[in-house]
PDB file of C-alpha atoms in Angstrom:
ATOM      1  CA  MET A 148      -6.481  -4.513  21.132  1.00 42.00           C
ATOM      2  CA  ASN A 149      -8.380  -1.290  21.630  1.00 43.00           C
ATOM      3  CA  ARG A 150     -11.626  -1.351  19.669  1.00 41.00           C
ATOM      4  CA  LEU A 151     -13.172   1.794  21.172  1.00 41.00           C
ATOM      5  CA  LEU A 152     -13.722   4.595  18.677  1.00 43.00           C
ATOM      6  CA  PRO A 153     -15.775   7.800  18.823  1.00 40.00           C
ATOM      7  CA  ILE A 154     -19.540   7.233  18.811  1.00 36.00           C
ATOM      8  CA  MET A 155     -19.946   9.775  16.026  1.00 39.00           C
ATOM      9  CA  ALA A 156     -18.136   7.362  13.701  1.00 40.00           C
ATOM     10  CA  CYS A 157     -21.216   5.116  13.745  1.00 41.00           C
ATOM     11  CA  VAL A 158     -23.415   7.554  11.841  1.00 40.00           C
ATOM     12  CA  PHE A 159     -23.161   5.909   8.441  1.00 41.00           C
ATOM     13  CA  SER A 160     -20.907   2.877   8.893  1.00 41.00           C
ATOM     14  CA  TRP A 161     -23.813   0.454   9.291  1.00 45.00           C
ATOM     15  CA  GLN A 162     -24.982   1.164   5.759  1.00 60.00           C
ATOM     16  CA  LEU A 163     -21.774   0.078   4.041  1.00 84.00           C
ATOM     17  CA  ASN A 164     -20.767  -3.357   2.830  1.00 91.00           C
ATOM     18  CA  ALA A 165     -18.157  -5.515   4.538  1.00 96.00           C
ATOM     19  CA  ALA A 166     -14.707  -5.636   2.938  1.00 98.00           C
ATOM     20  CA  THR A 167     -11.299  -7.254   3.222  1.00 99.00           C
ATOM     21  CA  ILE A 168      -8.258  -5.169   2.321  1.00 99.00           C
ATOM     22  CA  ALA A 169      -4.693  -6.473   1.946  1.00 99.00           C
ATOM     23  CA  THR A 170      -1.307  -4.998   1.140  1.00 99.00           C
ATOM     24  CA  ILE A 171       1.499  -7.196  -0.198  1.00 99.00           C
ATOM     25  CA  ASN A 172       5.135  -6.219  -0.569  1.00 99.00           C
ATOM     26  CA  THR A 173       6.200  -8.746  -3.210  1.00 99.00           C
ATOM     27  CA  GLU A 174       9.949  -8.130  -2.694  1.00 98.00           C
ATOM     28  CA  TRP A 175      11.059  -7.375  -6.231  1.00 98.00           C
ATOM     29  CA  LEU A 176       8.509  -9.266  -8.313  1.00 99.00           C
ATOM     30  CA  TRP A 177      10.244  -9.085 -11.694  1.00 98.00           C
ATOM     31  CA  ASP A 178       9.732 -11.482 -14.570  1.00 98.00           C
ATOM     32  CA  HIS A 179      12.312 -13.544 -16.454  1.00 97.00           C
ATOM     33  CA  VAL A 180      12.282 -11.569 -19.713  1.00 97.00           C
ATOM     34  CA  SER A 181      15.183  -9.258 -20.590  1.00 95.00           C
ATOM     35  CA  PRO A 182      15.757  -6.344 -20.672  1.00 95.00           C
ATOM     36  CA  HIS A 183      14.560  -5.539 -17.169  1.00 96.00           C
ATOM     37  CA  GLU A 184      13.172  -2.325 -15.741  1.00 95.00           C
ATOM     38  CA  GLY A 185      15.340  -0.230 -13.437  1.00 96.00           C
ATOM     39  CA  ARG A 186      18.964  -0.473 -12.352  1.00 94.00           C
ATOM     40  CA  VAL A 187      18.783  -3.181  -9.678  1.00 95.00           C
ATOM     41  CA  VAL A 188      17.403  -6.415 -11.150  1.00 96.00           C
ATOM     42  CA  GLY A 189      19.202  -8.131 -13.999  1.00 92.00           C
ATOM     43  CA  THR A 190      21.756  -5.385 -14.631  1.00 90.00           C
ATOM     44  CA  GLU A 191      25.545  -5.380 -14.485  1.00 82.00           C
ATOM     45  CA  ASP A 192      25.648  -2.898 -11.614  1.00 80.00           C
ATOM     46  CA  GLY A 193      22.582  -4.331  -9.863  1.00 82.00           C
ATOM     47  CA  ASN A 194      22.662  -6.848  -7.033  1.00 86.00           C
ATOM     48  CA  ARG A 195      19.605  -8.933  -7.851  1.00 94.00           C
ATOM     49  CA  PRO A 196      19.532 -11.618 -10.527  1.00 95.00           C
ATOM     50  CA  PRO A 197      16.227 -11.993 -12.364  1.00 96.00           C
ATOM     51  CA  PRO A 198      14.140 -15.102 -11.726  1.00 97.00           C
ATOM     52  CA  THR A 199      13.923 -17.992 -14.127  1.00 98.00           C
ATOM     53  CA  GLU A 200      10.612 -18.483 -15.896  1.00 98.00           C
ATOM     54  CA  VAL A 201       9.806 -21.382 -13.563  1.00 98.00           C
ATOM     55  CA  GLU A 202      10.562 -19.243 -10.495  1.00 98.00           C
ATOM     56  CA  TYR A 203       8.488 -16.345 -11.817  1.00 99.00           C
ATOM     57  CA  ARG A 204       5.458 -18.503 -12.610  1.00 99.00           C
ATOM     58  CA  SER A 205       5.747 -20.159  -9.208  1.00 98.00           C
ATOM     59  CA  GLU A 206       5.794 -16.789  -7.425  1.00 98.00           C
ATOM     60  CA  LEU A 207       2.696 -15.656  -9.314  1.00 99.00           C
ATOM     61  CA  LYS A 208       0.825 -18.819  -8.344  1.00 99.00           C
ATOM     62  CA  LEU A 209       1.801 -18.505  -4.678  1.00 98.00           C
ATOM     63  CA  ILE A 210       0.685 -14.864  -4.508  1.00 99.00           C
ATOM     64  CA  ALA A 211      -2.547 -15.640  -6.356  1.00 99.00           C
ATOM     65  CA  LYS A 212      -3.303 -18.414  -3.873  1.00 98.00           C
ATOM     66  CA  LYS A 213      -2.749 -16.067  -0.923  1.00 99.00           C
ATOM     67  CA  ILE A 214      -5.140 -13.514  -2.429  1.00 99.00           C
ATOM     68  CA  THR A 215      -7.722 -16.210  -3.145  1.00 99.00           C
ATOM     69  CA  ASP A 216      -7.431 -17.653   0.360  1.00 99.00           C
ATOM     70  CA  LEU A 217      -7.912 -14.184   1.862  1.00 98.00           C
ATOM     71  CA  ASP A 218     -10.865 -13.500  -0.434  1.00 98.00           C
ATOM     72  CA  ALA A 219      -9.652  -9.907  -0.415  1.00 99.00           C
ATOM     73  CA  ASP A 220     -11.729  -7.234  -2.131  1.00 99.00           C
ATOM     74  CA  ILE A 221      -8.877  -4.752  -2.598  1.00 99.00           C
ATOM     75  CA  VAL A 222      -5.179  -5.666  -2.736  1.00 99.00           C
ATOM     76  CA  SER A 223      -2.152  -3.440  -3.180  1.00 99.00           C
ATOM     77  CA  LEU A 224       0.917  -4.995  -4.793  1.00 99.00           C
ATOM     78  CA  LEU A 225       4.223  -3.290  -4.077  1.00 99.00           C
ATOM     79  CA  GLU A 226       7.649  -3.743  -5.683  1.00 99.00           C
ATOM     80  CA  ILE A 227       6.480  -5.056  -9.055  1.00 99.00           C
ATOM     81  CA  GLU A 228       8.399  -4.510 -12.281  1.00 99.00           C
ATOM     82  CA  GLY A 229       5.572  -3.036 -14.293  1.00 98.00           C
ATOM     83  CA  GLU A 230       2.052  -3.352 -15.621  1.00 99.00           C
ATOM     84  CA  HIS A 231       2.817  -6.716 -17.225  1.00 99.00           C
ATOM     85  CA  ILE A 232       3.280  -8.225 -13.751  1.00 99.00           C
ATOM     86  CA  ALA A 233      -0.180  -7.090 -12.667  1.00 99.00           C
ATOM     87  CA  LYS A 234      -1.601  -8.420 -15.926  1.00 99.00           C
ATOM     88  CA  ASP A 235       0.064 -11.821 -15.472  1.00 99.00           C
ATOM     89  CA  LEU A 236      -1.173 -12.090 -11.893  1.00 99.00           C
ATOM     90  CA  THR A 237      -4.771 -11.138 -12.660  1.00 99.00           C
ATOM     91  CA  SER A 238      -4.811 -13.772 -15.394  1.00 99.00           C
ATOM     92  CA  LEU A 239      -4.753 -16.241 -12.481  1.00 99.00           C
ATOM     93  CA  LEU A 240      -7.480 -14.332 -10.624  1.00 99.00           C
ATOM     94  CA  PRO A 241     -10.557 -14.082 -12.870  1.00 97.00           C
ATOM     95  CA  GLU A 242     -12.613 -12.198 -10.245  1.00 98.00           C
ATOM     96  CA  TYR A 243     -10.143  -9.303 -10.185  1.00 99.00           C
ATOM     97  CA  GLN A 244      -9.124  -6.408 -12.373  1.00 99.00           C
ATOM     98  CA  TYR A 245      -5.991  -4.357 -11.886  1.00 99.00           C
ATOM     99  CA  VAL A 246      -5.314  -0.644 -11.609  1.00 99.00           C
ATOM    100  CA  PHE A 247      -1.900   0.620 -12.699  1.00 99.00           C
ATOM    101  CA  LYS A 248      -0.038   3.819 -13.443  1.00 99.00           C
ATOM    102  CA  LYS A 249       3.735   4.046 -13.852  1.00 98.00           C
ATOM    103  CA  SER A 250       5.614   5.239 -10.767  1.00 98.00           C
ATOM    104  CA  ARG A 251       8.148   8.061 -10.593  1.00 97.00           C
ATOM    105  CA  ASP A 252      10.911   5.809  -9.226  1.00 97.00           C
ATOM    106  CA  THR A 253      13.490   6.020 -12.000  1.00 94.00           C
ATOM    107  CA  PHE A 254      16.260   4.126 -10.157  1.00 94.00           C
ATOM    108  CA  THR A 255      14.622   0.899  -8.970  1.00 96.00           C
ATOM    109  CA  SER A 256      11.639   1.247 -11.331  1.00 97.00           C
ATOM    110  CA  GLN A 257       9.479  -0.390  -8.672  1.00 98.00           C
ATOM    111  CA  ASP A 258       5.784   0.024  -9.400  1.00 99.00           C
ATOM    112  CA  ILE A 259       2.510  -0.390  -7.540  1.00 99.00           C
ATOM    113  CA  ALA A 260      -0.696  -2.030  -8.712  1.00 99.00           C
ATOM    114  CA  ILE A 261      -4.088  -2.334  -7.061  1.00 99.00           C
ATOM    115  CA  LEU A 262      -6.140  -5.473  -7.649  1.00 99.00           C
ATOM    116  CA  THR A 263      -9.841  -5.309  -6.909  1.00 99.00           C
ATOM    117  CA  LYS A 264     -13.211  -6.981  -7.308  1.00 99.00           C
ATOM    118  CA  TYR A 265     -14.861  -3.563  -7.305  1.00 99.00           C
ATOM    119  CA  ARG A 266     -15.692  -1.242 -10.175  1.00 99.00           C
ATOM    120  CA  VAL A 267     -13.072   1.363 -11.021  1.00 99.00           C
ATOM    121  CA  MET A 268     -14.484   4.867 -11.206  1.00 99.00           C
ATOM    122  CA  GLU A 269     -13.643   6.504 -14.509  1.00 98.00           C
ATOM    123  CA  GLY A 270     -10.982   9.199 -14.391  1.00 98.00           C
ATOM    124  CA  THR A 271      -9.856   8.527 -10.815  1.00 99.00           C
ATOM    125  CA  VAL A 272      -6.572   6.646 -11.329  1.00 99.00           C
ATOM    126  CA  SER A 273      -3.714   8.939 -10.327  1.00 99.00           C
ATOM    127  CA  THR A 274      -0.209   9.160  -8.888  1.00 98.00           C
ATOM    128  CA  ASN A 275      -1.095  12.618  -7.515  1.00 97.00           C
ATOM    129  CA  PRO A 276       1.800  14.279  -9.384  1.00 96.00           C
ATOM    130  CA  LYS A 277       0.943  17.823  -8.262  1.00 96.00           C
ATOM    131  CA  THR A 278       0.686  17.045  -4.551  1.00 98.00           C
ATOM    132  CA  TYR A 279       3.805  17.693  -2.496  1.00 98.00           C
ATOM    133  CA  ALA A 280       5.067  18.672   0.962  1.00 98.00           C
ATOM    134  CA  ILE A 281       8.209  20.442   2.147  1.00 98.00           C
ATOM    135  CA  SER A 282      11.049  18.553   3.830  1.00 98.00           C
ATOM    136  CA  THR A 283      11.998  20.050   7.190  1.00 98.00           C
ATOM    137  CA  GLU A 284      15.645  19.170   6.483  1.00 98.00           C
ATOM    138  CA  THR A 285      16.200  20.250   2.876  1.00 98.00           C
ATOM    139  CA  LYS A 286      13.332  22.784   2.621  1.00 98.00           C
ATOM    140  CA  LYS A 287      12.622  21.302  -0.812  1.00 98.00           C
ATOM    141  CA  GLN A 288       9.411  19.956  -2.326  1.00 98.00           C
ATOM    142  CA  VAL A 289       8.874  16.220  -1.819  1.00 98.00           C
ATOM    143  CA  ARG A 290       6.546  14.005  -3.834  1.00 97.00           C
ATOM    144  CA  PRO A 291       6.158  10.283  -3.146  1.00 98.00           C
ATOM    145  CA  SER A 292       7.803   8.406  -6.010  1.00 98.00           C
ATOM    146  CA  LYS A 293       5.640   5.316  -5.511  1.00 99.00           C
ATOM    147  CA  VAL A 294       1.969   6.079  -4.912  1.00 99.00           C
ATOM    148  CA  LEU A 295      -1.238   5.044  -6.660  1.00 99.00           C
ATOM    149  CA  ALA A 296      -4.736   6.351  -5.939  1.00 99.00           C
ATOM    150  CA  VAL A 297      -8.106   5.281  -7.325  1.00 99.00           C
ATOM    151  CA  GLY A 298     -11.824   5.600  -6.689  1.00 99.00           C
ATOM    152  CA  LEU A 299     -13.739   2.319  -6.466  1.00 99.00           C
ATOM    153  CA  MET A 300     -17.431   1.411  -6.250  1.00 99.00           C
ATOM    154  CA  ASP A 301     -18.945  -1.593  -4.482  1.00 98.00           C
ATOM    155  CA  GLY A 302     -22.613  -1.299  -5.312  1.00 97.00           C
ATOM    156  CA  ASP A 303     -23.514   2.135  -3.964  1.00 97.00           C
ATOM    157  CA  ASP A 304     -20.480   2.307  -1.660  1.00 97.00           C
ATOM    158  CA  SER A 305     -17.540   4.428  -2.795  1.00 98.00           C
ATOM    159  CA  TYR A 306     -13.904   4.017  -1.768  1.00 99.00           C
ATOM    160  CA  TYR A 307     -10.931   6.323  -2.117  1.00 99.00           C
ATOM    161  CA  VAL A 308      -7.934   3.986  -2.070  1.00 99.00           C
ATOM    162  CA  VAL A 309      -4.293   5.012  -1.855  1.00 99.00           C
ATOM    163  CA  ALA A 310      -1.424   2.518  -2.044  1.00 99.00           C
ATOM    164  CA  THR A 311       2.124   3.679  -1.424  1.00 99.00           C
ATOM    165  CA  HIS A 312       5.688   2.612  -0.720  1.00 99.00           C
ATOM    166  CA  LEU A 313       7.592   5.280   1.184  1.00 99.00           C
ATOM    167  CA  ILE A 314      11.355   5.764   1.136  1.00 98.00           C
ATOM    168  CA  SER A 315      13.291   2.988   2.861  1.00 95.00           C
ATOM    169  CA  LYS A 316      15.450   3.212   5.970  1.00 91.00           C
ATOM    170  CA  ARG A 317      18.447   1.712   4.220  1.00 88.00           C
ATOM    171  CA  HIS A 318      21.417   3.964   5.063  1.00 89.00           C
ATOM    172  CA  ASN A 319      18.945   6.010   7.068  1.00 93.00           C
ATOM    173  CA  SER A 320      19.571   9.618   8.106  1.00 96.00           C
ATOM    174  CA  LYS A 321      17.733  12.687   9.382  1.00 97.00           C
ATOM    175  CA  LYS A 322      17.356  13.746   5.761  1.00 97.00           C
ATOM    176  CA  LYS A 323      15.681  10.452   4.817  1.00 97.00           C
ATOM    177  CA  ASP A 324      13.452  10.534   7.899  1.00 98.00           C
ATOM    178  CA  ALA A 325      12.320  14.048   6.980  1.00 98.00           C
ATOM    179  CA  LYS A 326      11.702  12.981   3.389  1.00 98.00           C
ATOM    180  CA  ARG A 327       9.576  10.029   4.544  1.00 98.00           C
ATOM    181  CA  VAL A 328       7.462  12.305   6.730  1.00 98.00           C
ATOM    182  CA  ALA A 329       7.087  14.778   3.859  1.00 99.00           C
ATOM    183  CA  GLN A 330       5.979  11.949   1.566  1.00 99.00           C
ATOM    184  CA  ALA A 331       3.352  11.043   4.165  1.00 99.00           C
ATOM    185  CA  GLU A 332       2.236  14.673   4.398  1.00 99.00           C
ATOM    186  CA  ALA A 333       1.824  14.847   0.618  1.00 99.00           C
ATOM    187  CA  ILE A 334      -0.343  11.726   0.654  1.00 99.00           C
ATOM    188  CA  ARG A 335      -2.357  13.164   3.530  1.00 99.00           C
ATOM    189  CA  LYS A 336      -3.051  16.290   1.446  1.00 98.00           C
ATOM    190  CA  ALA A 337      -4.479  14.144  -1.356  1.00 98.00           C
ATOM    191  CA  VAL A 338      -6.583  12.209   1.151  1.00 98.00           C
ATOM    192  CA  THR A 339      -8.069  15.296   2.802  1.00 98.00           C
ATOM    193  CA  LYS A 340      -8.876  16.757  -0.614  1.00 98.00           C
ATOM    194  CA  ASN A 341     -10.693  13.630  -1.793  1.00 98.00           C
ATOM    195  CA  GLN A 342     -12.172  12.274   1.445  1.00 97.00           C
ATOM    196  CA  PRO A 343     -15.443  14.301   1.275  1.00 97.00           C
ATOM    197  CA  LYS A 344     -16.284  12.703  -2.080  1.00 98.00           C
ATOM    198  CA  TYR A 345     -16.241   9.103  -0.799  1.00 98.00           C
ATOM    199  CA  ASP A 346     -17.887   6.868   1.800  1.00 98.00           C
ATOM    200  CA  ARG A 347     -14.646   5.102   2.698  1.00 98.00           C
ATOM    201  CA  VAL A 348     -10.960   6.026   2.677  1.00 99.00           C
ATOM    202  CA  ILE A 349      -8.162   3.446   2.726  1.00 99.00           C
ATOM    203  CA  VAL A 350      -4.441   4.233   2.795  1.00 99.00           C
ATOM    204  CA  MET A 351      -2.178   1.206   2.688  1.00 99.00           C
ATOM    205  CA  GLY A 352       1.288   0.017   1.803  1.00 99.00           C
ATOM    206  CA  ASP A 353       4.850  -0.256   3.030  1.00 99.00           C
ATOM    207  CA  MET A 354       5.428   2.941   4.997  1.00 99.00           C
ATOM    208  CA  ASN A 355       8.897   1.848   6.164  1.00 98.00           C
ATOM    209  CA  ASP A 356       7.914   3.147   9.577  1.00 98.00           C
ATOM    210  CA  THR A 357       6.130   1.940  12.689  1.00 98.00           C
ATOM    211  CA  PRO A 358       2.745   2.874  14.222  1.00 98.00           C
ATOM    212  CA  GLU A 359       4.206   5.327  16.750  1.00 97.00           C
ATOM    213  CA  SER A 360       6.323   7.196  14.161  1.00 98.00           C
ATOM    214  CA  ALA A 361       5.952  10.748  12.875  1.00 98.00           C
ATOM    215  CA  THR A 362       5.319   9.226   9.437  1.00 99.00           C
ATOM    216  CA  LEU A 363       2.215   7.380  10.599  1.00 99.00           C
ATOM    217  CA  ALA A 364       1.064  10.356  12.649  1.00 98.00           C
ATOM    218  CA  SER A 365       1.102  12.473   9.488  1.00 98.00           C
ATOM    219  CA  LEU A 366      -0.712   9.858   7.428  1.00 98.00           C
ATOM    220  CA  MET A 367      -3.415   9.450  10.055  1.00 98.00           C
ATOM    221  CA  GLY A 368      -4.037  13.182  10.383  1.00 98.00           C
ATOM    222  CA  SER A 369      -2.494  14.134  13.709  1.00 96.00           C
ATOM    223  CA  ASN A 370      -1.195  17.379  12.226  1.00 93.00           C
ATOM    224  CA  ASP A 371      -4.392  18.708  10.629  1.00 96.00           C
ATOM    225  CA  SER A 372      -8.065  19.261  11.416  1.00 95.00           C
ATOM    226  CA  ALA A 373      -9.505  16.923   8.762  1.00 96.00           C
ATOM    227  CA  PRO A 374     -11.074  13.599   9.833  1.00 97.00           C
ATOM    228  CA  ASN A 375      -8.445  11.172  11.082  1.00 98.00           C
ATOM    229  CA  LEU A 376      -7.627   7.743   9.741  1.00 98.00           C
ATOM    230  CA  VAL A 377      -7.536   4.794  12.137  1.00 98.00           C
ATOM    231  CA  GLN A 378      -4.904   2.119  12.763  1.00 98.00           C
ATOM    232  CA  TRP A 379      -6.509  -1.166  13.910  1.00 98.00           C
ATOM    233  CA  ALA A 380      -3.281  -3.096  14.493  1.00 98.00           C
ATOM    234  CA  SER A 381      -2.212  -4.150  17.982  1.00 97.00           C
ATOM    235  CA  ALA A 382       1.233  -4.002  19.563  1.00 96.00           C
ATOM    236  CA  GLU A 383       1.725  -7.700  18.779  1.00 97.00           C
ATOM    237  CA  ASP A 384       1.190  -7.356  15.024  1.00 99.00           C
ATOM    238  CA  TYR A 385       4.220  -7.277  12.728  1.00 99.00           C
ATOM    239  CA  SER A 386       4.921  -7.468   9.006  1.00 99.00           C
ATOM    240  CA  TYR A 387       8.724  -7.461   8.851  1.00 98.00           C
ATOM    241  CA  VAL A 388      11.692  -8.636  10.889  1.00 97.00           C
ATOM    242  CA  TYR A 389      14.720  -6.328  10.868  1.00 90.00           C
ATOM    243  CA  ARG A 390      17.867  -7.454  12.674  1.00 88.00           C
ATOM    244  CA  GLY A 391      15.807  -9.860  14.723  1.00 94.00           C
ATOM    245  CA  LYS A 392      13.217  -7.258  15.724  1.00 96.00           C
ATOM    246  CA  GLN A 393       9.576  -7.667  14.702  1.00 98.00           C
ATOM    247  CA  GLN A 394       8.131  -4.466  13.243  1.00 98.00           C
ATOM    248  CA  LEU A 395       4.864  -3.389  11.689  1.00 99.00           C
ATOM    249  CA  ILE A 396       5.813  -1.317   8.650  1.00 99.00           C
ATOM    250  CA  ASP A 397       3.114  -2.508   6.216  1.00 99.00           C
ATOM    251  CA  HIS A 398      -0.088  -0.743   7.178  1.00 99.00           C
ATOM    252  CA  VAL A 399      -3.782  -0.583   6.286  1.00 99.00           C
ATOM    253  CA  LEU A 400      -5.361   2.636   7.558  1.00 99.00           C
ATOM    254  CA  VAL A 401      -9.068   3.355   7.262  1.00 99.00           C
ATOM    255  CA  ASP A 402     -11.455   6.207   8.005  1.00 98.00           C
ATOM    256  CA  SER A 403     -12.957   6.419  11.480  1.00 96.00           C
ATOM    257  CA  GLY A 404     -16.377   5.427  10.172  1.00 96.00           C
ATOM    258  CA  VAL A 405     -15.220   1.819  10.471  1.00 97.00           C
ATOM    259  CA  THR A 406     -16.233   0.724  13.967  1.00 94.00           C
ATOM    260  CA  ASN A 407     -15.790  -3.046  13.808  1.00 96.00           C
ATOM    261  CA  ALA A 408     -12.626  -4.405  12.213  1.00 98.00           C
ATOM    262  CA  ASP A 409      -9.872  -6.975  12.565  1.00 98.00           C
ATOM    263  CA  PHE A 410      -6.262  -6.449  11.545  1.00 99.00           C
ATOM    264  CA  TYR A 411      -3.906  -9.381  11.117  1.00 99.00           C
ATOM    265  CA  ASN A 412      -0.798 -10.523   9.265  1.00 99.00           C
ATOM    266  CA  VAL A 413      -0.327 -13.548   7.043  1.00 99.00           C
ATOM    267  CA  ASP A 414       3.010 -15.254   6.416  1.00 98.00           C
ATOM    268  CA  MET A 415       4.444 -15.345   2.912  1.00 98.00           C
ATOM    269  CA  PRO A 416       6.739 -18.099   1.617  1.00 96.00           C
ATOM    270  CA  GLY A 417      10.351 -17.003   1.985  1.00 95.00           C
ATOM    271  CA  GLU A 418      11.017 -17.481  -1.713  1.00 95.00           C
ATOM    272  CA  VAL A 419       8.295 -14.919  -2.496  1.00 97.00           C
ATOM    273  CA  SER A 420       8.796 -12.125   0.040  1.00 98.00           C
ATOM    274  CA  ASP A 421      10.468 -11.207   3.306  1.00 97.00           C
ATOM    275  CA  HIS A 422       7.338  -9.269   4.305  1.00 99.00           C
ATOM    276  CA  ARG A 423       4.133 -10.634   5.765  1.00 99.00           C
ATOM    277  CA  ILE A 424       0.806  -9.593   4.271  1.00 99.00           C
ATOM    278  CA  SER A 425      -1.116  -6.986   6.260  1.00 99.00           C
ATOM    279  CA  VAL A 426      -4.884  -7.486   6.196  1.00 99.00           C
ATOM    280  CA  LEU A 427      -7.846  -5.478   7.472  1.00 99.00           C
ATOM    281  CA  SER A 428     -11.365  -6.939   7.442  1.00 99.00           C
ATOM    282  CA  PHE A 429     -14.345  -4.841   8.492  1.00 97.00           C
ATOM    283  CA  ASP A 430     -18.118  -5.007   8.430  1.00 90.00           C
TER     284      ASP A 430
END
């Protein structure tokens, strides 16, 4: 794994505290209580039955144990039914608080939450509703439907954290590829706007694309002059298996001020998720 980064990145990194960041795609973490959010889980035209109460409580405990074992400082939770899921999970994790704002996904109603040990900066929780990019295929404005941003404080260290779940490759097409890239470009705009205000920037989540893709290039800043984000994963790392092929689609990107970090993946029980957890630890 290449650990060589520009020397200029060292200027302030030594001053900041160590941290462990994790992103978890929970694969449709819905509860057992009807009616259910969205049009996929627990509906007549949906294809996913809701869990029983026993199954739901078991999933919460398994996820809570993974977070505890990782001792993660910031965790993004993807594919949850709503705020009540984040509340139920943090009830098992007394060191954590959750950050939540309803997504714009009106079909699946999948939401994102961020769990953290750090202090939430007042007035920073946002889904960046005014930030958009233009699709190269449709020439229309594109806004990510599932994105959550927040400012966090760890002592004197400030973090701008963005968690997102970009459009899937199910029934993929040039139009969907262009939309995914545009979603990434919109997130990048929010990052470049906020980056000067913070010591650290973290962008994480299920990007539904691989490290060498145009989507990741946009997120990391290849198409603009603002400071780039860094991908610490190696070619051997993977978070998802699609048609027998191992792929890294769940990412944790960080500003280039981080000069010593380890990226790795952690298996999840099959009954909880078909994704592995992606983790970045740095000091």
